[in-house]
mmCIF file of C-alpha atoms in Angstrom:
data_model
loop_
_atom_site.group_PDB
_atom_site.id
_atom_site.type_symbol
_atom_site.label_atom_id
_atom_site.label_comp_id
_atom_site.label_asym_id
_atom_site.label_seq_id
_atom_site.Cartn_x
_atom_site.Cartn_y
_atom_site.Cartn_z
ATOM 1 C CA MET X 1 30.635 -50.919 -9.277
ATOM 2 C CA ALA X 2 33.292 -48.217 -8.897
ATOM 3 C CA THR X 3 34.818 -47.255 -5.560
ATOM 4 C CA SER X 4 37.997 -45.328 -6.281
ATOM 5 C CA ASN X 5 39.697 -43.129 -3.686
ATOM 6 C CA LEU X 6 37.726 -44.503 -0.752
ATOM 7 C CA PRO X 7 39.234 -45.223 2.676
ATOM 8 C CA THR X 8 39.757 -48.772 3.911
ATOM 9 C CA SER X 9 37.721 -48.238 7.079
ATOM 10 C CA TYR X 10 34.786 -46.204 8.350
ATOM 11 C CA SER X 11 33.318 -45.225 11.712
ATOM 12 C CA ARG X 12 29.841 -45.310 13.204
ATOM 13 C CA TYR X 13 27.981 -44.961 16.497
ATOM 14 C CA THR X 14 25.714 -47.642 17.925
ATOM 15 C CA LEU X 15 23.482 -47.392 20.987
ATOM 16 C CA GLN X 16 25.168 -48.981 24.006
ATOM 17 C CA GLU X 17 22.784 -48.052 26.826
ATOM 18 C CA ARG X 18 19.659 -45.979 27.354
ATOM 19 C CA PRO X 19 20.263 -42.681 29.179
ATOM 20 C CA GLU X 20 17.995 -41.665 32.045
ATOM 21 C CA ALA X 21 18.512 -37.957 31.422
ATOM 22 C CA TYR X 22 21.205 -36.318 29.300
ATOM 23 C CA ILE X 23 23.358 -38.391 26.965
ATOM 24 C CA THR X 24 26.553 -39.555 28.678
ATOM 25 C CA PRO X 25 29.941 -40.778 27.368
ATOM 26 C CA THR X 26 28.696 -44.371 27.709
ATOM 27 C CA THR X 27 25.379 -43.918 25.868
ATOM 28 C CA PHE X 28 26.896 -44.740 22.483
ATOM 29 C CA LYS X 29 29.696 -46.972 21.264
ATOM 30 C CA TYR X 30 32.116 -45.617 18.661
ATOM 31 C CA GLU X 31 33.177 -48.316 16.220
ATOM 32 C CA THR X 32 35.685 -48.439 13.364
ATOM 33 C CA LEU X 33 34.959 -51.126 10.785
ATOM 34 C CA SER X 34 36.296 -52.391 7.479
ATOM 35 C CA LEU X 35 34.864 -50.590 4.468
ATOM 36 C CA GLU X 36 35.944 -53.504 2.292
ATOM 37 C CA GLU X 37 33.665 -55.803 4.287
ATOM 38 C CA LEU X 38 30.780 -53.363 3.915
ATOM 39 C CA LYS X 39 31.341 -53.227 0.152
ATOM 40 C CA SER X 40 31.519 -57.003 -0.075
ATOM 41 C CA SER X 41 28.111 -57.241 1.637
ATOM 42 C CA MET X 42 26.459 -55.219 -1.150
ATOM 43 C CA LYS X 43 23.833 -56.948 -3.247
ATOM 44 C CA ASP X 44 23.515 -56.311 -6.983
ATOM 45 C CA THR X 45 20.511 -54.094 -6.203
ATOM 46 C CA ASP X 46 22.279 -51.992 -3.534
ATOM 47 C CA VAL X 47 24.178 -48.725 -3.520
ATOM 48 C CA LEU X 48 27.007 -47.605 -1.254
ATOM 49 C CA VAL X 49 26.483 -44.123 0.175
ATOM 50 C CA GLN X 50 29.120 -41.897 1.736
ATOM 51 C CA VAL X 51 27.323 -39.832 4.371
ATOM 52 C CA ASP X 52 28.102 -36.127 4.024
ATOM 53 C CA TYR X 53 25.752 -34.495 6.537
ATOM 54 C CA ILE X 54 23.751 -35.685 9.546
ATOM 55 C CA SER X 55 20.705 -33.894 10.923
ATOM 56 C CA LEU X 56 20.468 -33.376 14.689
ATOM 57 C CA ASP X 57 16.904 -33.104 15.956
ATOM 58 C CA PRO X 58 15.208 -33.038 19.384
ATOM 59 C CA ALA X 59 13.178 -36.118 18.422
ATOM 60 C CA MET X 60 16.364 -38.180 18.672
ATOM 61 C CA ARG X 61 16.148 -38.121 22.446
ATOM 62 C CA GLY X 62 12.735 -39.744 22.295
ATOM 63 C CA TRP X 63 14.061 -42.475 20.004
ATOM 64 C CA LEU X 64 16.382 -43.586 22.808
ATOM 65 C CA ARG X 65 13.512 -44.329 25.199
ATOM 66 C CA ASP X 66 12.213 -47.891 25.314
ATOM 67 C CA GLN X 67 8.553 -46.948 25.333
ATOM 68 C CA ARG X 68 5.509 -46.899 23.094
ATOM 69 C CA SER X 69 5.715 -44.117 20.528
ATOM 70 C CA TYR X 70 5.116 -43.314 16.871
ATOM 71 C CA ILE X 71 8.291 -45.188 15.879
ATOM 72 C CA ALA X 72 10.192 -48.098 17.396
ATOM 73 C CA PRO X 73 13.052 -47.053 19.678
ATOM 74 C CA VAL X 74 16.635 -47.423 18.526
ATOM 75 C CA ALA X 75 17.660 -50.911 19.645
ATOM 76 C CA ILE X 76 20.720 -51.610 21.763
ATOM 77 C CA GLY X 77 23.546 -52.321 19.328
ATOM 78 C CA GLU X 78 21.787 -50.547 16.441
ATOM 79 C CA VAL X 79 23.349 -47.627 14.564
ATOM 80 C CA MET X 80 21.955 -44.390 15.978
ATOM 81 C CA ARG X 81 19.056 -43.238 13.787
ATOM 82 C CA ALA X 82 19.360 -39.901 11.975
ATOM 83 C CA GLY X 83 18.290 -38.217 8.784
ATOM 84 C CA ALA X 84 21.224 -37.644 6.488
ATOM 85 C CA LEU X 85 22.459 -36.502 3.095
ATOM 86 C CA GLY X 86 25.042 -38.501 1.202
ATOM 87 C CA THR X 87 26.725 -39.231 -2.113
ATOM 88 C CA VAL X 88 26.420 -42.485 -4.028
ATOM 89 C CA VAL X 89 29.972 -43.859 -4.385
ATOM 90 C CA ALA X 90 29.240 -47.380 -5.672
ATOM 91 C CA ILE X 91 26.321 -49.166 -7.320
ATOM 92 C CA GLY X 92 25.345 -52.788 -7.770
ATOM 93 C CA SER X 93 25.309 -54.357 -11.227
ATOM 94 C CA GLN X 94 21.506 -54.344 -11.424
ATOM 95 C CA VAL X 95 20.953 -50.750 -10.289
ATOM 96 C CA ASP X 96 19.416 -48.619 -13.047
ATOM 97 C CA ASN X 97 17.823 -45.789 -11.058
ATOM 98 C CA ALA X 98 20.966 -44.208 -9.603
ATOM 99 C CA LYS X 99 24.484 -43.352 -10.637
ATOM 100 C CA ILE X 100 27.751 -42.591 -8.893
ATOM 101 C CA GLY X 101 27.757 -38.980 -7.724
ATOM 102 C CA ASP X 102 24.017 -38.740 -7.070
ATOM 103 C CA ILE X 103 23.110 -36.820 -3.909
ATOM 104 C CA VAL X 104 20.630 -38.825 -1.859
ATOM 105 C CA THR X 105 18.785 -38.525 1.428
ATOM 106 C CA GLY X 106 17.459 -41.026 3.944
ATOM 107 C CA TYR X 107 17.687 -42.219 7.530
ATOM 108 C CA TYR X 108 21.291 -43.387 7.192
ATOM 109 C CA GLY X 109 22.207 -42.823 10.846
ATOM 110 C CA TRP X 110 25.424 -41.920 12.606
ATOM 111 C CA SER X 111 27.741 -43.658 10.166
ATOM 112 C CA GLU X 112 30.307 -42.497 7.618
ATOM 113 C CA PHE X 113 29.195 -45.073 5.017
ATOM 114 C CA VAL X 114 26.032 -47.142 4.565
ATOM 115 C CA CYS X 115 24.868 -49.806 2.152
ATOM 116 C CA VAL X 116 21.195 -49.395 1.191
ATOM 117 C CA PRO X 117 18.777 -50.818 -1.420
ATOM 118 C CA ALA X 118 18.516 -48.726 -4.575
ATOM 119 C CA LYS X 119 14.762 -49.304 -4.659
ATOM 120 C CA GLY X 120 13.049 -46.341 -3.078
ATOM 121 C CA LEU X 121 16.228 -44.228 -3.081
ATOM 122 C CA THR X 122 15.498 -40.493 -2.792
ATOM 123 C CA ILE X 123 17.739 -38.601 -5.203
ATOM 124 C CA LEU X 124 17.851 -34.846 -4.660
ATOM 125 C CA ASN X 125 17.468 -32.191 -7.326
ATOM 126 C CA PRO X 126 17.457 -28.793 -5.610
ATOM 127 C CA PRO X 127 15.094 -26.249 -7.213
ATOM 128 C CA PRO X 128 16.297 -22.778 -8.274
ATOM 129 C CA GLY X 129 17.669 -20.806 -5.335
ATOM 130 C CA ALA X 130 18.143 -23.869 -3.142
ATOM 131 C CA THR X 131 21.027 -26.148 -2.188
ATOM 132 C CA GLU X 132 21.139 -29.768 -1.091
ATOM 133 C CA LEU X 133 21.319 -28.640 2.552
ATOM 134 C CA ASP X 134 17.886 -27.059 2.209
ATOM 135 C CA PHE X 135 16.514 -30.606 2.182
ATOM 136 C CA MET X 136 17.664 -30.826 5.802
ATOM 137 C CA GLY X 137 16.011 -27.503 6.528
ATOM 138 C CA VAL X 138 13.229 -25.550 4.888
ATOM 139 C CA LEU X 139 12.590 -28.106 2.096
ATOM 140 C CA GLY X 140 12.969 -31.116 4.381
ATOM 141 C CA MET X 141 11.259 -32.401 7.506
ATOM 142 C CA THR X 142 11.969 -29.130 9.322
ATOM 143 C CA GLY X 143 10.116 -26.960 6.835
ATOM 144 C CA LEU X 144 7.351 -29.485 6.279
ATOM 145 C CA THR X 145 6.764 -29.750 10.032
ATOM 146 C CA ALA X 146 6.420 -25.973 10.198
ATOM 147 C CA TYR X 147 4.138 -25.819 7.155
ATOM 148 C CA PHE X 148 1.640 -28.527 8.085
ATOM 149 C CA GLY X 149 1.777 -27.825 11.816
ATOM 150 C CA LEU X 150 1.016 -24.147 11.345
ATOM 151 C CA PHE X 151 -1.532 -24.302 8.548
ATOM 152 C CA ASP X 152 -3.264 -27.672 9.036
ATOM 153 C CA VAL X 153 -3.122 -27.988 12.819
ATOM 154 C CA GLY X 154 -2.845 -24.329 13.811
ATOM 155 C CA GLN X 155 -5.170 -23.094 11.048
ATOM 156 C CA LEU X 156 -3.453 -19.699 11.203
ATOM 157 C CA LYS X 157 -5.238 -16.800 9.497
ATOM 158 C CA ALA X 158 -4.204 -13.281 8.556
ATOM 159 C CA GLY X 159 -4.544 -10.796 11.406
ATOM 160 C CA GLU X 160 -4.295 -13.406 14.159
ATOM 161 C CA THR X 161 -1.664 -13.478 16.903
ATOM 162 C CA LEU X 162 0.837 -16.327 16.645
ATOM 163 C CA VAL X 163 3.251 -17.260 19.447
ATOM 164 C CA VAL X 164 6.203 -19.524 18.662
ATOM 165 C CA SER X 165 8.493 -21.080 21.276
ATOM 166 C CA GLY X 166 11.918 -22.403 20.364
ATOM 167 C CA ALA X 167 11.662 -19.684 17.743
ATOM 168 C CA ALA X 168 15.364 -19.515 16.861
ATOM 169 C CA GLY X 169 15.560 -23.250 16.282
ATOM 170 C CA ALA X 170 15.235 -25.158 13.034
ATOM 171 C CA THR X 171 11.448 -25.522 12.956
ATOM 172 C CA GLY X 172 10.534 -22.464 14.999
ATOM 173 C CA SER X 173 12.411 -20.062 12.745
ATOM 174 C CA VAL X 174 10.474 -21.348 9.718
ATOM 175 C CA VAL X 175 7.161 -21.103 11.585
ATOM 176 C CA CYS X 176 7.860 -17.462 12.440
ATOM 177 C CA GLN X 177 8.478 -16.590 8.813
ATOM 178 C CA LEU X 178 5.425 -18.464 7.572
ATOM 179 C CA GLY X 179 3.351 -16.526 10.064
ATOM 180 C CA LYS X 180 4.583 -13.213 8.682
ATOM 181 C CA ILE X 181 4.074 -14.363 5.081
ATOM 182 C CA VAL X 182 0.344 -14.920 5.704
ATOM 183 C CA GLY X 183 -0.105 -11.669 7.623
ATOM 184 C CA ALA X 184 -0.157 -12.707 11.277
ATOM 185 C CA LYS X 185 1.254 -10.861 14.271
ATOM 186 C CA VAL X 186 4.202 -13.029 15.332
ATOM 187 C CA ILE X 187 5.625 -13.142 18.856
ATOM 188 C CA ALA X 188 8.781 -15.246 19.138
ATOM 189 C CA ILE X 189 10.271 -16.779 22.281
ATOM 190 C CA ALA X 190 13.987 -17.607 22.393
ATOM 191 C CA GLY X 191 16.778 -18.092 24.919
ATOM 192 C CA SER X 192 19.241 -15.254 24.334
ATOM 193 C CA ASP X 193 19.333 -11.590 23.366
ATOM 194 C CA ASP X 194 21.359 -12.426 20.242
ATOM 195 C CA LYS X 195 18.708 -14.889 19.093
ATOM 196 C CA CYS X 196 15.974 -12.337 19.745
ATOM 197 C CA LYS X 197 17.885 -9.740 17.732
ATOM 198 C CA TRP X 198 18.212 -12.173 14.812
ATOM 199 C CA LEU X 199 14.508 -12.987 14.941
ATOM 200 C CA GLU X 200 13.478 -9.341 14.898
ATOM 201 C CA GLU X 201 16.062 -7.851 12.548
ATOM 202 C CA GLU X 202 16.485 -10.653 10.017
ATOM 203 C CA LEU X 203 13.316 -12.732 10.187
ATOM 204 C CA GLY X 204 11.001 -9.803 10.817
ATOM 205 C CA VAL X 205 8.947 -11.024 13.772
ATOM 206 C CA ASP X 206 6.902 -8.364 15.535
ATOM 207 C CA LYS X 207 8.500 -9.056 18.902
ATOM 208 C CA ALA X 208 11.058 -11.541 20.228
ATOM 209 C CA ILE X 209 11.227 -12.192 23.969
ATOM 210 C CA ASN X 210 14.082 -13.768 25.919
ATOM 211 C CA TYR X 211 12.540 -16.330 28.281
ATOM 212 C CA LYS X 212 15.629 -16.119 30.505
ATOM 213 C CA SER X 213 14.921 -12.445 31.261
ATOM 214 C CA PRO X 214 13.684 -11.731 34.813
ATOM 215 C CA ASN X 215 10.886 -9.706 33.204
ATOM 216 C CA PHE X 216 9.840 -12.451 30.788
ATOM 217 C CA VAL X 217 6.304 -13.060 32.059
ATOM 218 C CA ARG X 218 5.483 -9.365 32.176
ATOM 219 C CA ASP X 219 7.023 -8.780 28.724
ATOM 220 C CA PHE X 220 5.120 -11.755 27.353
ATOM 221 C CA LYS X 221 1.756 -10.541 28.600
ATOM 222 C CA ASP X 222 2.417 -6.986 27.381
ATOM 223 C CA SER X 223 3.485 -8.151 23.910
ATOM 224 C CA VAL X 224 0.970 -10.920 23.327
ATOM 225 C CA GLY X 225 -2.172 -9.843 25.090
ATOM 226 C CA TYR X 226 -4.066 -12.984 24.120
ATOM 227 C CA LEU X 227 -3.068 -15.440 21.412
ATOM 228 C CA ASP X 228 -4.894 -17.258 18.635
ATOM 229 C CA VAL X 229 -2.276 -19.862 17.738
ATOM 230 C CA TYR X 230 0.586 -21.218 19.814
ATOM 231 C CA PHE X 231 3.178 -23.368 18.032
ATOM 232 C CA ASP X 232 4.838 -25.251 20.871
ATOM 233 C CA ASN X 233 8.366 -26.614 20.554
ATOM 234 C CA VAL X 234 9.343 -26.598 24.228
ATOM 235 C CA GLY X 235 6.525 -27.676 26.558
ATOM 236 C CA GLY X 236 6.976 -27.078 30.293
ATOM 237 C CA GLU X 237 6.377 -23.731 31.946
ATOM 238 C CA ILE X 238 6.099 -21.810 28.676
ATOM 239 C CA LEU X 239 3.263 -24.043 27.504
ATOM 240 C CA ASP X 240 1.485 -23.372 30.810
ATOM 241 C CA LEU X 241 1.978 -19.631 30.384
ATOM 242 C CA CYS X 242 0.518 -19.722 26.884
ATOM 243 C CA LEU X 243 -2.450 -21.744 28.144
ATOM 244 C CA SER X 244 -3.250 -18.813 30.437
ATOM 245 C CA ARG X 245 -3.368 -16.347 27.505
ATOM 246 C CA LEU X 246 -5.806 -17.943 25.049
ATOM 247 C CA ASN X 247 -8.319 -16.150 22.897
ATOM 248 C CA LYS X 248 -11.664 -17.804 22.240
ATOM 249 C CA ASN X 249 -11.225 -20.722 19.801
ATOM 250 C CA ALA X 250 -7.430 -20.601 20.084
ATOM 251 C CA ARG X 251 -5.387 -23.496 18.683
ATOM 252 C CA ILE X 252 -2.223 -25.025 20.120
ATOM 253 C CA ALA X 253 -0.048 -27.146 17.842
ATOM 254 C CA LEU X 254 2.116 -29.492 19.914
ATOM 255 C CA CYS X 255 5.240 -30.035 17.856
ATOM 256 C CA GLY X 256 7.764 -30.830 20.596
ATOM 257 C CA ALA X 257 8.751 -30.441 24.229
ATOM 258 C CA ILE X 258 12.501 -29.939 24.199
ATOM 259 C CA SER X 259 12.526 -28.671 27.802
ATOM 260 C CA GLU X 260 11.226 -32.052 28.987
ATOM 261 C CA TYR X 261 13.035 -34.640 26.844
ATOM 262 C CA ASN X 262 15.959 -35.079 29.230
ATOM 263 C CA GLN X 263 13.817 -35.179 32.366
ATOM 264 C CA ALA X 264 13.351 -38.541 34.084
ATOM 265 C CA LYS X 265 9.781 -37.427 34.904
ATOM 266 C CA PRO X 266 8.417 -34.745 32.538
ATOM 267 C CA ARG X 267 6.454 -31.876 34.055
ATOM 268 C CA GLY X 268 2.695 -32.019 33.453
ATOM 269 C CA ILE X 269 0.622 -29.038 32.327
ATOM 270 C CA GLN X 270 -1.373 -27.111 34.925
ATOM 271 C CA ASN X 271 -3.471 -24.493 33.126
ATOM 272 C CA TYR X 272 -5.461 -26.823 30.892
ATOM 273 C CA LEU X 273 -8.864 -25.711 32.224
ATOM 274 C CA THR X 274 -8.604 -22.577 30.055
ATOM 275 C CA LEU X 275 -9.117 -24.875 27.062
ATOM 276 C CA ILE X 276 -12.681 -25.375 28.256
ATOM 277 C CA GLY X 277 -13.497 -21.760 28.992
ATOM 278 C CA GLN X 278 -12.048 -20.489 25.715
ATOM 279 C CA ARG X 279 -13.329 -23.441 23.637
ATOM 280 C CA ALA X 280 -9.729 -23.907 22.522
ATOM 281 C CA LYS X 281 -7.959 -26.890 20.996
ATOM 282 C CA ILE X 282 -4.604 -28.515 21.731
ATOM 283 C CA GLN X 283 -3.344 -31.095 19.253
ATOM 284 C CA GLY X 284 -0.186 -33.087 18.810
ATOM 285 C CA PHE X 285 0.942 -33.978 15.312
ATOM 286 C CA LEU X 286 3.645 -35.790 13.351
ATOM 287 C CA VAL X 287 4.926 -34.576 10.014
ATOM 288 C CA MET X 288 4.933 -38.140 8.655
ATOM 289 C CA ASP X 289 1.134 -38.097 8.816
ATOM 290 C CA TYR X 290 1.320 -35.704 5.860
ATOM 291 C CA ALA X 291 3.654 -37.814 3.709
ATOM 292 C CA ALA X 292 1.144 -37.962 0.856
ATOM 293 C CA ARG X 293 1.210 -34.148 0.717
ATOM 294 C CA PHE X 294 4.955 -33.560 0.989
ATOM 295 C CA GLY X 295 5.072 -32.534 -2.671
ATOM 296 C CA GLU X 296 2.501 -29.822 -2.019
ATOM 297 C CA GLY X 297 4.418 -28.494 0.968
ATOM 298 C CA GLN X 298 7.811 -28.548 -0.756
ATOM 299 C CA ALA X 299 6.401 -26.764 -3.798
ATOM 300 C CA LYS X 300 4.992 -23.912 -1.697
ATOM 301 C CA LEU X 301 8.069 -23.654 0.519
ATOM 302 C CA GLY X 302 10.310 -23.715 -2.564
ATOM 303 C CA GLU X 303 8.264 -20.916 -4.113
ATOM 304 C CA TRP X 304 8.707 -18.724 -1.021
ATOM 305 C CA LEU X 305 12.400 -19.615 -0.803
ATOM 306 C CA ALA X 306 13.024 -18.652 -4.446
ATOM 307 C CA ALA X 307 11.129 -15.394 -3.916
ATOM 308 C CA GLY X 308 13.356 -14.474 -0.979
ATOM 309 C CA LYS X 309 10.500 -14.658 1.517
ATOM 310 C CA LEU X 310 12.142 -17.419 3.555
ATOM 311 C CA GLN X 311 15.549 -17.044 5.148
ATOM 312 C CA ARG X 312 17.508 -20.006 6.502
ATOM 313 C CA ARG X 313 20.390 -20.413 8.853
ATOM 314 C CA PHE X 314 22.467 -23.509 9.553
ATOM 315 C CA HIS X 315 24.549 -24.281 12.628
ATOM 316 C CA LEU X 316 27.264 -26.523 11.221
ATOM 317 C CA GLU X 317 29.479 -28.783 13.338
ATOM 318 C CA ASN X 318 32.235 -31.009 11.986
ATOM 319 C CA GLY X 319 33.151 -34.641 12.473
ATOM 320 C CA LEU X 320 31.237 -37.764 13.459
ATOM 321 C CA LYS X 321 33.378 -38.394 16.549
ATOM 322 C CA ASP X 322 31.866 -35.546 18.595
ATOM 323 C CA THR X 323 28.250 -36.015 17.471
ATOM 324 C CA PRO X 324 26.980 -37.137 20.930
ATOM 325 C CA GLN X 325 28.336 -33.902 22.389
ATOM 326 C CA TYR X 326 26.659 -31.884 19.628
ATOM 327 C CA LEU X 327 23.315 -33.530 20.377
ATOM 328 C CA ASN X 328 23.547 -32.491 24.037
ATOM 329 C CA GLU X 329 24.396 -28.955 22.921
ATOM 330 C CA LEU X 330 21.182 -28.901 20.880
ATOM 331 C CA PHE X 331 19.223 -29.308 24.127
ATOM 332 C CA ASN X 332 21.296 -26.579 25.762
ATOM 333 C CA GLY X 333 20.311 -24.091 23.073
ATOM 334 C CA LYS X 334 23.716 -23.649 21.448
ATOM 335 C CA ASN X 335 22.296 -23.532 17.934
ATOM 336 C CA THR X 336 20.556 -20.793 16.036
ATOM 337 C CA GLY X 337 18.766 -22.348 13.080
ATOM 338 C CA LYS X 338 19.193 -25.920 11.908
ATOM 339 C CA MET X 339 21.973 -27.969 13.551
ATOM 340 C CA ILE X 340 23.873 -30.216 11.142
ATOM 341 C CA VAL X 341 27.041 -32.295 11.461
ATOM 342 C CA GLN X 342 29.313 -32.459 8.438
ATOM 343 C CA VAL X 343 30.676 -36.001 8.348
ATOM 344 C CA SER X 344 32.672 -36.185 5.125
ATOM 345 C CA ALA X 345 35.421 -33.930 3.813
ATOM 346 C CA LYS X 346 33.154 -32.809 0.997
ATOM 347 C CA PRO X 347 33.297 -29.017 0.419
ATOM 348 C CA ALA X 348 30.494 -27.433 2.419
ATOM 349 C CA SER X 349 27.427 -26.208 0.559
ATOM 350 C CA ARG X 350 26.564 -22.538 0.564
ATOM 351 C CA LEU X 351 24.853 -21.941 3.913
#
């Protein structure tokens, strides 16, 4: 075990209470603990990881609800769950599958340091043209969600019309590009003129529409006509609008509902009867259902990334202390691209 140049303490956030709507200053508890005690708790088969980056995702809000879901809620007193990248800074005497300096990924949570078993450790080796941060974006859960949601659930084909909501976000921006790669007409929905400009000029969508515009509904109908695939990241009124514009045999992939996550009582859909008339399908999905095929998805996404067919953009915030505020800002649409918090003082990767 080697742990030179490490601090004597570290900080973390645990869940203190469950919010009814938006996260508040009392939702989480900020704790500073002894790093020496954490190191002393290590088993011979453990590694100590310094967390460098934390992923912020809309799904986090659902993890705070004490209700039946695809994963157990974060427990009161538990470190807030989050995907993360980190660096191995110490290893147990019986660890033979990792070394100090390895870059690893896992659900390490909102903590500056974690002690985890070496067995099952995911060590990153970015392919040509990629960086470690791409495993929080296009080569990670974000990109895989876009890939399997669009092609397995949405069954998108060349020449079809694809509509993507939350299009300037982490997953939506990948979906838009995948749509163009396979030859679809792509209509993107975002929340500002700057985001729409980025989607059109840099990502190459056919049309980007600002849903905050007073002419949004008219612009949407004029641009879309009728759609074949809707990749839904927002739910709410936009989902209802898309339900009113379905082609025969249209498919809706329900990825998320960011407009509803902070509502005490989410809004229900109204226009579902069009699913009958148009013989359409609406299906929710979870990327973890495709775990056995992650290698397939990463290989294809990596190929497109290396070929310059996929662009990526990161919204980087700094410091663990303000992470609850950053998570609220995610729901307010502050980010363009993937939102990440840099936790350590490690030099930032090329973004």
